[in-house]
Short mmCIF file of C-alpha atoms in Angstrom, two decimals:
data_model
loop_
_atom_site.label_atom_id
_atom_site.label_comp_id
_atom_site.label_asym_id
_atom_site.label_seq_id
_atom_site.Cartn_x
_atom_site.Cartn_y
_atom_site.Cartn_z
CA MET A 264 -109.77 -286.38 46.38
CA ARG A 265 -107.19 -288.18 48.37
CA LEU A 266 -106.73 -287.05 51.88
CA ASN A 267 -102.97 -287.89 52.09
CA MET A 268 -102.41 -285.33 49.55
CA SER A 269 -100.92 -282.02 50.44
CA GLU A 270 -102.79 -278.81 49.59
CA LYS A 271 -100.18 -278.06 46.74
CA GLU A 272 -100.86 -281.68 45.07
CA ASN A 273 -104.61 -281.21 45.66
CA GLY A 274 -104.29 -277.92 43.68
CA MET A 275 -102.05 -279.40 41.00
CA ALA A 276 -104.70 -282.26 40.48
CA GLY A 277 -107.55 -279.79 40.22
CA ARG A 278 -106.03 -277.81 37.48
CA LEU A 279 -105.15 -281.26 35.52
CA ARG A 280 -108.85 -282.01 35.85
CA LYS A 281 -109.78 -278.84 34.64
CA ARG A 282 -107.56 -279.23 31.57
CA LYS A 283 -109.23 -282.63 31.22
CA VAL A 284 -105.77 -284.37 31.45
CA ILE A 285 -107.19 -286.54 33.97
CA SER A 286 -110.72 -287.25 35.12
CA TYR A 287 -112.19 -287.01 38.55
CA LYS A 288 -112.00 -290.70 38.96
CA ASP A 289 -108.12 -290.57 38.34
CA MET A 290 -107.91 -288.21 41.14
CA LEU A 291 -109.77 -291.04 43.58
CA ASP A 292 -107.39 -293.58 42.13
CA PHE A 293 -105.16 -295.08 44.77
CA ASN A 294 -102.52 -295.13 42.37
CA LEU A 295 -102.41 -291.60 41.59
CA THR A 296 -99.36 -290.48 43.55
CA PRO A 297 -98.05 -287.07 43.94
CA GLU A 298 -95.24 -288.20 41.62
CA LYS A 299 -97.86 -288.89 38.68
CA ILE A 300 -99.83 -285.75 39.24
CA GLU A 301 -96.48 -283.74 38.86
CA LYS A 302 -95.65 -285.49 35.83
CA TYR A 303 -99.03 -285.01 34.33
CA GLU A 304 -98.66 -281.26 35.15
CA ARG A 305 -95.45 -281.01 33.31
CA LYS A 306 -96.98 -282.83 30.22
CA SER A 307 -100.00 -280.65 30.14
CA ASN A 308 -97.63 -277.41 30.17
CA GLY A 309 -95.93 -278.66 27.09
CA PHE A 310 -92.69 -279.82 28.48
CA THR A 311 -91.03 -283.02 27.83
CA GLU A 312 -88.85 -284.60 30.25
CA ASP A 313 -85.67 -283.31 28.63
CA SER A 314 -87.10 -279.96 28.00
CA PHE A 315 -88.03 -279.49 31.62
CA ASN A 316 -84.75 -280.57 32.63
CA SER A 317 -83.14 -277.85 30.29
CA SER A 318 -82.94 -273.89 30.69
CA GLU A 319 -84.38 -273.42 27.25
CA PRO A 320 -88.30 -273.24 26.59
CA ALA A 321 -89.64 -275.49 24.30
CA SER A 322 -90.43 -273.97 20.67
CA PHE A 323 -93.72 -274.38 18.86
CA ASP A 324 -92.64 -277.49 17.16
CA THR A 325 -91.80 -279.31 20.31
CA LEU A 326 -95.04 -278.56 22.20
CA THR A 327 -96.36 -281.87 21.94
CA LEU A 328 -97.68 -283.91 24.76
CA SER A 329 -96.95 -287.49 25.64
CA PHE A 330 -100.06 -289.09 27.70
CA GLU A 331 -98.57 -292.31 28.04
CA ASP A 332 -98.22 -293.22 31.51
CA ASP A 333 -95.57 -295.29 33.52
CA ASP A 334 -97.77 -298.40 33.05
CA GLY A 335 -97.77 -298.28 29.26
CA ASN A 336 -101.45 -297.63 28.64
CA GLU A 337 -102.30 -295.85 25.37
CA PRO A 338 -103.62 -292.30 25.20
CA THR A 339 -107.36 -292.02 24.89
CA GLU A 340 -109.18 -290.48 21.99
CA TYR A 341 -109.61 -287.28 23.38
CA GLU A 342 -106.04 -286.95 24.32
CA LEU A 343 -105.10 -287.84 20.57
CA GLU A 344 -107.59 -285.39 19.53
CA ARG A 345 -106.16 -282.63 21.48
CA GLN A 346 -102.69 -283.48 20.65
CA ARG A 347 -103.50 -283.29 16.84
CA ASN A 348 -104.89 -279.97 17.46
CA ILE A 349 -102.02 -278.66 19.33
CA GLU A 350 -99.83 -279.77 16.33
CA GLU A 351 -102.05 -278.28 13.83
CA ARG A 352 -101.93 -274.85 15.46
CA ASN A 353 -98.40 -274.97 15.79
CA ARG A 354 -98.03 -275.58 11.91
CA LEU A 355 -100.30 -272.76 11.51
CA PHE A 356 -98.13 -270.54 13.69
CA GLN A 357 -94.99 -271.18 11.64
CA GLN A 358 -96.72 -270.57 8.37
CA LEU A 359 -98.00 -267.15 9.32
CA GLN A 360 -94.36 -266.34 11.20
CA ILE A 361 -96.31 -265.36 14.43
CA GLY A 362 -92.93 -265.86 16.56
CA ASP A 363 -91.03 -263.70 14.21
CA ALA A 364 -93.79 -260.79 14.22
CA LYS A 365 -93.83 -261.02 18.07
CA GLU A 366 -90.15 -260.50 18.24
CA ALA A 367 -90.31 -257.73 15.79
CA LEU A 368 -92.91 -255.92 17.55
CA LYS A 369 -91.09 -256.22 20.73
CA GLU A 370 -88.05 -254.58 19.19
CA VAL A 371 -90.47 -251.52 18.06
CA THR A 372 -92.20 -251.10 21.07
CA ARG A 373 -89.37 -251.43 23.51
CA LYS A 374 -88.78 -248.09 25.14
CA PRO A 375 -85.46 -246.69 25.13
CA LYS A 376 -84.27 -245.94 28.59
CA GLN A 377 -84.50 -242.10 29.10
CA LEU A 378 -81.88 -240.43 30.83
CA PRO A 379 -83.02 -237.49 33.30
CA LYS A 380 -83.05 -234.22 31.45
CA LYS A 381 -80.26 -231.63 32.78
CA ARG A 382 -81.76 -228.25 33.69
CA GLU A 383 -80.62 -225.72 31.50
CA LYS A 384 -78.97 -222.74 33.25
CA HIS A 385 -80.54 -219.34 31.91
CA ALA A 386 -78.38 -216.43 31.60
CA LYS A 387 -79.15 -213.90 34.04
CA GLU A 388 -81.27 -211.05 32.69
CA SER A 389 -79.89 -207.58 32.90
CA PRO A 390 -81.84 -205.74 35.58
CA LEU A 391 -84.42 -202.94 34.71
CA PRO A 392 -83.03 -199.41 35.03
CA LEU A 393 -84.40 -197.91 38.28
CA ARG A 394 -87.27 -195.42 37.88
CA PRO A 395 -86.14 -191.88 38.72
CA LYS A 396 -87.61 -190.11 41.61
CA SER A 397 -90.41 -187.80 41.02
CA LEU A 398 -90.19 -184.35 41.16
CA ARG A 399 -92.06 -184.24 44.56
CA LEU A 400 -89.72 -186.75 46.27
CA GLN A 401 -86.64 -184.48 44.86
CA HIS A 402 -88.50 -181.50 46.51
CA LEU A 403 -88.89 -179.69 43.14
CA THR A 404 -91.42 -177.72 41.48
CA PRO A 405 -93.04 -178.85 37.96
CA THR A 406 -90.69 -176.19 36.44
CA GLY A 407 -87.59 -178.02 38.36
CA ASP A 408 -86.91 -175.27 40.87
CA PRO A 409 -86.24 -176.27 44.29
CA LEU A 410 -89.25 -176.04 46.64
CA PRO A 411 -88.85 -173.44 49.50
CA GLU A 412 -88.29 -174.94 53.08
CA LYS A 413 -91.43 -175.06 55.20
CA PRO A 414 -91.02 -172.25 57.65
CA GLU A 415 -90.84 -173.08 61.57
CA VAL A 416 -94.08 -172.24 63.44
CA ILE A 417 -93.62 -170.83 66.90
CA SER A 418 -95.21 -173.44 69.00
CA THR A 419 -97.74 -172.06 71.46
CA ALA A 420 -100.67 -174.41 71.61
CA LYS A 421 -101.13 -177.90 69.77
CA SER A 422 -103.95 -179.11 68.15
CA ALA A 423 -105.95 -182.16 69.46
CA VAL A 424 -106.22 -183.80 66.17
CA ASP A 425 -102.69 -183.47 64.70
CA ARG A 426 -99.74 -183.08 67.07
CA ALA A 427 -97.68 -182.09 64.21
CA VAL A 428 -99.63 -178.91 63.48
CA SER A 429 -99.02 -175.94 65.71
CA ARG A 430 -100.98 -172.72 65.95
CA LYS A 431 -99.82 -169.37 65.28
CA PRO A 432 -99.10 -167.13 68.24
CA SER A 433 -102.36 -165.66 69.53
CA GLY A 434 -103.19 -162.26 68.70
CA PRO A 435 -103.05 -159.81 65.28
CA ILE A 436 -100.73 -161.09 62.52
CA PRO A 437 -99.85 -158.20 60.03
CA MET A 438 -99.99 -158.64 56.33
CA ALA A 439 -96.27 -157.91 55.71
CA PRO A 440 -93.59 -159.57 54.26
CA THR A 441 -92.11 -162.28 56.42
CA SER A 442 -90.41 -165.49 56.33
CA GLU A 443 -93.82 -167.09 55.88
CA ASN A 444 -95.34 -164.56 53.69
CA THR A 445 -94.49 -163.53 50.09
CA CYS A 446 -96.65 -160.69 50.17
CA ASP A 447 -95.80 -157.17 49.10
CA GLU A 448 -97.58 -154.43 51.06
CA GLY A 449 -97.59 -151.89 48.33
CA ILE A 450 -98.77 -154.36 45.65
CA LEU A 451 -101.77 -155.46 48.06
CA LYS A 452 -102.81 -152.02 48.76
CA LYS A 453 -102.89 -151.23 45.07
CA MET A 454 -105.01 -154.54 44.50
CA LEU A 455 -107.61 -153.57 47.18
CA GLU A 456 -107.83 -149.77 46.47
CA ASN A 457 -111.02 -149.81 44.34
CA PHE A 458 -113.03 -152.22 46.81
CA ASN A 459 -116.40 -150.93 47.96
CA ASP A 460 -116.74 -150.80 51.80
CA GLY A 461 -120.30 -149.94 51.83
CA CYS A 462 -121.84 -153.35 51.20
CA GLU A 463 -124.96 -153.85 53.38
CA LYS A 464 -126.97 -156.91 53.62
CA GLU A 465 -130.13 -156.82 51.46
CA GLU A 466 -133.57 -157.16 52.96
CA SER A 467 -134.13 -159.90 50.63
CA VAL A 468 -132.16 -162.13 48.60
CA LYS A 469 -131.88 -161.16 44.91
CA LEU A 470 -132.51 -163.91 42.31
CA SER A 471 -131.64 -163.95 38.82
CA LEU A 472 -134.85 -165.77 37.42
CA ASP A 473 -135.76 -163.54 34.80
CA PHE A 474 -134.67 -165.98 32.10
CA GLU A 475 -135.21 -169.49 31.65
CA LEU A 476 -132.94 -172.49 32.42
CA GLU A 477 -132.25 -173.30 28.60
CA LYS A 478 -130.93 -169.74 28.35
CA PHE A 479 -128.74 -170.05 31.18
CA ARG A 480 -127.40 -173.52 29.91
CA GLN A 481 -126.56 -171.44 26.48
CA GLU A 482 -124.68 -169.01 28.35
CA LEU A 483 -122.60 -171.72 30.20
CA CYS A 484 -121.63 -173.05 26.78
CA ASN A 485 -120.02 -169.66 25.90
CA LEU A 486 -117.67 -169.98 28.91
CA SER A 487 -113.93 -170.75 28.11
CA LEU A 488 -110.86 -171.25 29.56
CA THR A 489 -107.47 -169.54 28.75
CA GLU A 490 -103.97 -170.24 29.57
CA GLU A 491 -103.80 -166.65 31.25
CA ARG A 492 -106.67 -167.67 33.43
CA VAL A 493 -104.89 -170.51 34.87
CA ALA A 494 -102.69 -169.77 38.09
CA LYS A 495 -101.10 -171.11 40.87
CA VAL A 496 -102.35 -169.20 43.74
CA VAL A 497 -101.28 -170.91 46.62
CA PRO A 498 -98.44 -173.62 46.98
CA PHE A 499 -100.43 -176.76 48.20
CA ARG A 500 -103.85 -178.30 47.84
CA VAL A 501 -106.70 -175.95 47.59
CA TYR A 502 -109.12 -176.43 50.57
CA SER A 503 -111.48 -173.31 50.05
CA MET A 504 -112.14 -170.18 48.00
CA ALA A 505 -114.29 -167.33 48.13
CA VAL A 506 -114.82 -164.53 45.47
CA HIS A 507 -114.93 -161.01 46.20
CA PRO A 508 -118.52 -159.54 45.30
CA SER A 509 -117.15 -156.52 43.65
CA GLU A 510 -117.97 -155.98 39.93
CA SER A 511 -115.16 -153.43 39.35
CA LYS A 512 -112.36 -155.98 40.47
CA LEU A 513 -112.13 -159.81 39.90
CA MET A 514 -110.41 -160.95 43.19
CA LEU A 515 -110.35 -164.39 44.41
CA ALA A 516 -109.20 -165.71 47.92
CA VAL A 517 -107.86 -169.04 48.03
CA GLY A 518 -106.89 -171.05 51.23
CA ASP A 519 -104.67 -174.29 51.16
CA LYS A 520 -103.70 -177.27 53.20
CA TRP A 521 -100.88 -175.64 55.21
CA GLY A 522 -102.41 -172.53 56.37
CA ASN A 523 -101.80 -170.11 53.24
CA LEU A 524 -104.32 -167.54 52.02
CA GLY A 525 -103.52 -166.25 48.41
CA PHE A 526 -105.24 -163.36 46.93
CA TRP A 527 -105.52 -163.47 43.11
CA ASP A 528 -106.29 -160.69 40.87
CA VAL A 529 -107.67 -162.27 37.88
CA LEU A 530 -107.70 -159.62 35.41
CA SER A 531 -104.35 -158.12 35.97
CA GLU A 532 -102.02 -157.49 33.31
CA ASN A 533 -98.64 -158.16 35.32
CA ALA A 534 -98.97 -161.98 36.21
CA SER A 535 -95.86 -161.66 38.60
CA THR A 536 -97.80 -159.21 40.75
CA SER A 537 -101.16 -160.61 40.49
CA ILE A 538 -100.75 -163.36 43.26
CA GLN A 539 -100.08 -162.31 46.94
CA LEU A 540 -99.68 -164.86 49.37
CA LEU A 541 -100.11 -164.75 53.28
CA GLN A 542 -100.05 -167.26 56.09
CA PRO A 543 -102.38 -166.47 58.93
CA HIS A 544 -102.96 -170.08 59.97
CA SER A 545 -100.66 -173.25 60.41
CA GLY A 546 -103.28 -175.83 59.25
CA PRO A 547 -105.63 -176.46 56.51
CA VAL A 548 -107.81 -173.26 55.78
CA ASN A 549 -111.32 -175.42 55.57
CA CYS A 550 -113.39 -172.26 55.10
CA THR A 551 -112.99 -168.83 53.56
CA SER A 552 -115.63 -165.98 53.00
CA PHE A 553 -115.62 -162.32 52.53
CA ASP A 554 -117.74 -160.29 55.03
CA ARG A 555 -121.37 -159.87 53.84
CA TYR A 556 -121.61 -156.29 55.62
CA SER A 557 -118.02 -155.21 54.78
CA ALA A 558 -116.32 -156.07 51.71
CA VAL A 559 -112.77 -155.41 53.12
CA LYS A 560 -112.76 -158.13 55.71
CA ILE A 561 -112.39 -161.74 55.02
CA TYR A 562 -113.03 -164.74 57.53
CA SER A 563 -110.76 -167.74 57.58
CA THR A 564 -111.55 -171.01 59.60
CA SER A 565 -108.40 -173.56 60.03
CA HIS A 566 -108.28 -176.95 61.13
CA ASP A 567 -105.68 -175.59 63.88
CA GLY A 568 -108.61 -174.63 66.00
CA THR A 569 -108.46 -170.64 65.12
CA VAL A 570 -110.73 -168.38 63.19
CA ARG A 571 -109.46 -165.11 61.89
CA CYS A 572 -110.68 -162.29 60.28
CA GLY A 573 -108.54 -160.26 57.72
CA ASP A 574 -108.91 -156.49 57.36
CA LEU A 575 -107.77 -155.62 53.91
CA ASN A 576 -107.61 -151.91 54.86
CA LYS A 577 -105.50 -152.20 57.94
CA LEU A 578 -103.68 -155.20 56.45
CA VAL A 579 -103.92 -157.29 59.70
CA PHE A 580 -105.42 -160.70 60.71
CA ASP A 581 -107.38 -160.52 63.96
CA GLU A 582 -108.07 -163.35 65.79
CA VAL A 583 -111.78 -164.04 66.36
CA TYR A 584 -111.66 -167.30 67.98
CA ALA A 585 -109.37 -170.03 69.30
CA SER A 586 -110.75 -173.36 70.58
CA ASP A 587 -109.81 -174.46 74.13
CA GLU A 588 -106.50 -176.58 74.12
CA GLU A 589 -107.92 -178.99 76.59
CA MET A 590 -111.20 -179.78 74.68
CA TYR A 591 -111.90 -182.91 73.08
CA LYS A 592 -111.28 -182.84 69.22
CA ASN A 593 -110.63 -179.02 69.20
CA HIS A 594 -110.21 -178.62 65.57
CA THR A 595 -112.71 -176.13 63.73
CA THR A 596 -114.09 -177.24 60.40
CA TRP A 597 -116.60 -174.46 59.18
CA HIS A 598 -118.00 -171.04 59.88
CA CYS A 599 -121.01 -169.08 59.11
CA GLN A 600 -121.78 -165.47 59.55
CA VAL A 601 -124.88 -164.45 61.46
CA ASP A 602 -124.67 -160.80 61.70
CA HIS A 603 -122.04 -158.09 61.55
CA SER A 604 -120.24 -159.37 64.23
CA THR A 605 -121.63 -162.97 65.36
CA LEU A 606 -120.36 -166.24 63.78
CA LEU A 607 -121.40 -170.14 64.06
CA ILE A 608 -118.32 -172.17 64.25
CA ALA A 609 -118.26 -175.95 63.64
CA HIS A 610 -115.82 -177.99 65.68
CA GLY A 611 -114.68 -181.63 65.31
CA ASN A 612 -116.34 -182.90 68.45
CA GLY A 613 -119.92 -182.42 66.97
CA GLU A 614 -120.61 -179.06 68.69
CA VAL A 615 -121.32 -175.60 67.16
CA ALA A 616 -120.30 -172.49 68.84
CA LEU A 617 -122.01 -168.92 68.90
CA VAL A 618 -119.13 -166.44 69.01
CA ASP A 619 -119.11 -162.78 68.81
CA ARG A 620 -116.03 -161.38 67.44
CA ARG A 621 -116.14 -158.25 69.64
CA ASP A 622 -115.31 -160.71 72.64
CA PRO A 623 -113.36 -163.39 71.39
CA ASN A 624 -112.51 -164.92 74.73
CA GLU A 625 -116.10 -165.69 75.41
CA VAL A 626 -118.20 -168.15 73.69
CA GLN A 627 -122.02 -166.88 73.64
CA ASP A 628 -123.65 -170.31 73.20
CA TRP A 629 -122.84 -173.94 72.66
CA TYR A 630 -125.12 -176.32 70.47
CA SER A 631 -124.39 -179.81 70.63
CA CYS A 632 -125.33 -181.08 67.10
CA HIS A 633 -123.68 -184.49 66.24
CA SER A 634 -121.60 -187.10 68.20
CA ARG A 635 -119.01 -186.49 65.84
CA SER A 636 -117.49 -184.11 63.58
CA VAL A 637 -119.55 -181.35 62.05
CA ARG A 638 -118.67 -180.95 58.33
CA THR A 639 -120.43 -177.75 57.66
CA VAL A 640 -122.81 -175.32 59.08
CA GLN A 641 -124.98 -172.63 57.42
CA LEU A 642 -127.68 -170.28 58.17
CA HIS A 643 -131.02 -170.16 56.55
CA PRO A 644 -130.74 -167.08 53.94
CA LEU A 645 -134.22 -165.78 55.08
CA GLN A 646 -135.15 -167.23 58.34
CA ASP A 647 -132.06 -166.75 60.03
CA HIS A 648 -133.07 -168.60 63.22
CA TYR A 649 -132.83 -171.85 61.25
CA PHE A 650 -129.43 -173.28 60.50
CA ILE A 651 -128.28 -176.85 58.94
CA THR A 652 -125.37 -178.90 59.73
CA SER A 653 -123.72 -181.96 57.96
CA SER A 654 -121.69 -184.60 59.76
CA ALA A 655 -119.74 -187.49 59.34
CA VAL A 656 -122.22 -189.65 61.42
CA CYS A 657 -124.36 -190.14 58.44
CA GLU A 658 -126.76 -187.29 58.89
CA ALA A 659 -127.77 -183.78 58.21
CA LYS A 660 -129.94 -181.89 60.79
CA ILE A 661 -131.77 -178.54 60.49
CA TRP A 662 -132.00 -176.89 63.81
CA ASP A 663 -133.82 -173.97 65.25
CA ARG A 664 -131.82 -171.55 67.31
CA ARG A 665 -134.78 -170.38 69.30
CA TYR A 666 -135.53 -173.71 71.02
CA ILE A 667 -131.96 -175.38 70.97
CA ASN A 668 -130.09 -175.37 74.34
CA LYS A 669 -127.85 -177.66 76.44
CA ARG A 670 -131.00 -179.53 78.20
CA SER A 671 -132.81 -180.44 75.02
CA ALA A 672 -131.13 -180.34 71.77
CA TYR A 673 -133.86 -181.54 69.43
CA ALA A 674 -133.55 -180.66 65.73
CA VAL A 675 -136.22 -179.74 63.72
CA PHE A 676 -135.67 -182.35 61.04
CA VAL A 677 -133.14 -184.92 60.69
CA LEU A 678 -131.91 -186.05 57.29
CA PRO A 679 -130.32 -189.53 57.46
CA HIS A 680 -128.00 -190.71 55.00
CA PRO A 681 -126.21 -194.14 54.24
CA LYS A 682 -122.77 -192.80 54.75
CA GLY A 683 -121.01 -189.71 56.12
CA LEU A 684 -121.57 -186.34 54.49
CA THR A 685 -119.16 -183.71 53.33
CA SER A 686 -121.78 -180.82 53.16
CA ALA A 687 -125.18 -179.73 53.31
CA PHE A 688 -126.16 -176.32 52.04
CA PHE A 689 -129.59 -174.24 51.67
CA SER A 690 -130.27 -173.03 48.27
CA PRO A 691 -130.12 -169.13 47.89
CA ALA A 692 -133.93 -168.70 48.84
CA GLY A 693 -134.09 -171.46 51.42
CA ARG A 694 -136.52 -173.60 49.53
CA TYR A 695 -134.09 -176.60 48.95
CA VAL A 696 -131.25 -178.29 50.94
CA LEU A 697 -128.29 -180.23 48.65
CA THR A 698 -126.20 -182.71 50.34
CA THR A 699 -123.07 -184.28 49.27
CA CYS A 700 -122.53 -188.14 50.70
CA ASN A 701 -119.84 -190.40 50.43
CA ASP A 702 -122.23 -193.07 49.08
CA ASP A 703 -121.62 -191.48 45.70
CA ARG A 704 -125.10 -189.59 45.94
CA LEU A 705 -126.01 -185.95 45.62
CA ARG A 706 -129.32 -185.47 47.00
CA ILE A 707 -131.91 -182.52 47.17
CA TYR A 708 -134.58 -182.08 49.75
CA ASP A 709 -137.63 -179.85 49.60
CA VAL A 710 -137.51 -177.63 52.66
CA ALA A 711 -139.89 -175.10 51.52
CA ASP A 712 -142.29 -175.90 54.43
CA MET A 713 -140.77 -176.14 57.71
CA ARG A 714 -144.01 -177.89 59.36
CA THR A 715 -143.68 -180.86 57.08
CA ARG A 716 -141.14 -183.38 56.69
CA PRO A 717 -138.63 -182.84 53.68
CA ASN A 718 -139.11 -184.97 50.74
CA VAL A 719 -136.04 -186.16 48.57
CA MET A 720 -136.74 -184.38 45.06
CA ALA A 721 -133.59 -185.52 43.43
CA ASN A 722 -131.27 -188.32 43.81
CA ILE A 723 -127.95 -187.84 41.67
CA ARG A 724 -125.24 -190.75 41.22
CA HIS A 725 -122.03 -188.82 41.13
CA ASN A 726 -118.59 -190.32 42.34
CA THR A 727 -117.41 -188.69 45.59
CA HIS A 728 -114.64 -191.03 46.31
CA THR A 729 -111.91 -188.50 45.96
CA GLY A 730 -109.29 -190.39 48.09
CA GLN A 731 -106.47 -188.94 50.33
CA TRP A 732 -104.85 -186.97 47.93
CA LEU A 733 -107.65 -184.92 46.69
CA THR A 734 -109.80 -182.47 48.61
CA THR A 735 -113.45 -183.79 49.20
CA PHE A 736 -116.26 -182.66 46.76
CA LYS A 737 -118.86 -180.17 48.17
CA ALA A 738 -121.72 -179.42 45.90
CA THR A 739 -122.49 -175.83 46.02
CA TRP A 740 -125.52 -173.80 44.78
CA HIS A 741 -125.56 -170.93 42.46
CA PRO A 742 -125.81 -167.65 44.43
CA ARG A 743 -128.55 -166.36 42.41
CA ARG A 744 -130.54 -169.31 40.99
CA GLU A 745 -132.82 -171.95 42.91
CA ASP A 746 -132.35 -174.39 40.13
CA VAL A 747 -128.39 -174.62 39.36
CA PHE A 748 -125.63 -176.16 41.40
CA ILE A 749 -121.98 -176.87 40.77
CA VAL A 750 -119.59 -179.66 41.93
CA GLY A 751 -116.37 -181.27 41.06
CA SER A 752 -116.05 -184.39 38.93
CA MET A 753 -113.66 -187.53 38.74
CA GLU A 754 -114.78 -188.42 35.31
CA GLN A 755 -112.44 -188.44 32.07
CA PRO A 756 -111.99 -186.10 30.51
CA ARG A 757 -111.49 -183.61 33.36
CA GLY A 758 -114.17 -181.02 34.00
CA ILE A 759 -116.63 -179.32 36.28
CA LEU A 760 -120.33 -180.33 36.46
CA LEU A 761 -123.54 -178.31 36.62
CA TYR A 762 -126.73 -180.02 37.64
CA GLY A 763 -130.38 -178.79 37.86
CA ASN A 764 -132.31 -178.92 40.96
CA HIS A 765 -134.17 -182.07 39.41
CA GLY A 766 -130.89 -184.16 38.82
CA GLU A 767 -130.47 -183.39 35.10
CA ARG A 768 -127.25 -182.60 33.95
CA LEU A 769 -126.99 -179.15 32.39
CA HIS A 770 -123.28 -178.60 31.28
CA LYS A 771 -119.88 -180.03 31.71
CA LEU A 772 -117.16 -177.54 31.67
CA MET A 773 -114.04 -178.76 29.68
CA ASP A 774 -111.08 -177.26 28.28
CA GLU A 775 -107.49 -178.39 27.13
CA ASN A 776 -106.15 -176.10 29.80
CA LEU A 777 -108.01 -178.29 32.25
CA ALA A 778 -106.37 -181.71 33.04
CA SER A 779 -106.97 -182.04 36.66
CA VAL A 780 -109.85 -182.63 39.10
CA CYS A 781 -111.07 -179.48 40.36
CA SER A 782 -112.39 -180.39 43.82
CA ILE A 783 -113.58 -176.90 45.07
CA CYS A 784 -115.74 -175.08 42.53
CA LEU A 785 -118.07 -171.92 42.81
CA PHE A 786 -119.86 -169.21 40.91
CA HIS A 787 -119.03 -165.52 41.13
CA PRO A 788 -121.83 -163.87 43.21
CA THR A 789 -122.74 -161.31 40.61
CA GLN A 790 -121.10 -162.08 37.25
CA ASN A 791 -121.01 -165.18 35.02
CA ILE A 792 -117.83 -166.64 35.97
CA ILE A 793 -116.96 -170.10 37.32
CA PHE A 794 -113.69 -170.97 39.29
CA GLY A 795 -112.25 -174.42 40.01
CA GLY A 796 -109.35 -175.28 42.31
CA ASN A 797 -107.34 -178.57 42.15
CA SER A 798 -104.94 -180.11 44.58
CA SER A 799 -101.80 -178.67 43.52
CA GLY A 800 -102.90 -175.25 44.16
CA ARG A 801 -104.06 -174.09 40.76
CA VAL A 802 -107.10 -172.19 39.94
CA HIS A 803 -109.08 -172.15 36.66
CA ALA A 804 -111.13 -169.21 35.98
CA PHE A 805 -113.89 -170.03 33.32
CA MET A 806 -115.33 -166.66 31.84
#
């Protein structure tokens, strides 16, 4: 390769040698000037001197090579053979009309230039009609009547839990018609005229175990609900219920969310006078029970921090207890009667107070049971020195009042749970404990022997997530049986569930007149009747 050639010329010479237009010897020839290399390059590309100078490319019939150089040397045999091959190929292309097919294919495959699409403007849809306000937002009853205005409560002491709730004035509250009560004194006296005031506590608990469980199940199947046995007893959500033990009359007391206490004479023929409404409290009535020793007295515990005793003969609510205003979480949650005049009262701060209603200003004793709210408290039905508490801190505890004090508050047994509890109750004879937990479980413990640790007899899966608009479930024993308990249900269709003490489902009470969740359910203490209260204030009586 010549050294005086530029890089471009060397590249052109290399391409000619690869095409076998020139040999390697020619590249070393002194006479191979850059002009000759460029001339060979043009000829090898199929351009004559004239076609190179013109702007039109040569056609297939003109693509012939002339390899004669400037000195007049004849082309070699290889160059002639190559030229013949090129001419033969051009003739073949002309016969096959390859050029025309190529041009036609270009016309077919040429994509037309696409213009950008313009977005179509959609016509605006007409807006959906506004949904009408519910009757609750319109402050109307289900029948379309306007709701009564909430009465203004005289503020004397404020609850430590809800600052919007104010207590009633301290002292007796008469059961008389006021702006807060819709009670008729004459009708209420007539409702209570046949009640027996001579109820004394029995020495032992009477249990109806004289027939088998299967027979009792058949009797449950015979219970029915009629439209006349459904009544709106209180205006707001049912929080508690108590059935009067009388067999001559069927009367139910119902406490609601805003301190109302309604009395329903279930068998009354006059529906307009069968319900009498009173308001002894200003907060939710968490617990209601008739006095075990005097059937004309009823105890009610409210979230506003007060406990009252209603005397149905004197038609007055006496104040039994009022929590200290300065006490941390002073709301009261539950009560349990110990004897004629003594109560155990559960508080939101985790303590239980022993109160004598003859001296309401003095607490007899304090039991520190839990670090947070005590949900329920109940005395053992046979051994009254034992009592059980349930709490939101995932535990239920059994206590012995003979040994518990402020210095050493040790429980006899601790029953741990995965989540907070809503209730824990002894069975009628005290052999079992039934707990309702927020982990969707109902548990039954064997506590017949207080010297050994309780074992779990049954662990029943049951949906206890009622949400914020429904009252929480509290599974409750049958008052005369050790093997049956009742609880509300979230299942569809709506109903009330009854279970056995081994976890088996005995029966589900259903009816076309029952279309809501009955959170509070209980048995009649002496008759085969079941009540269920819902979150709109209605009570259903299965008879």
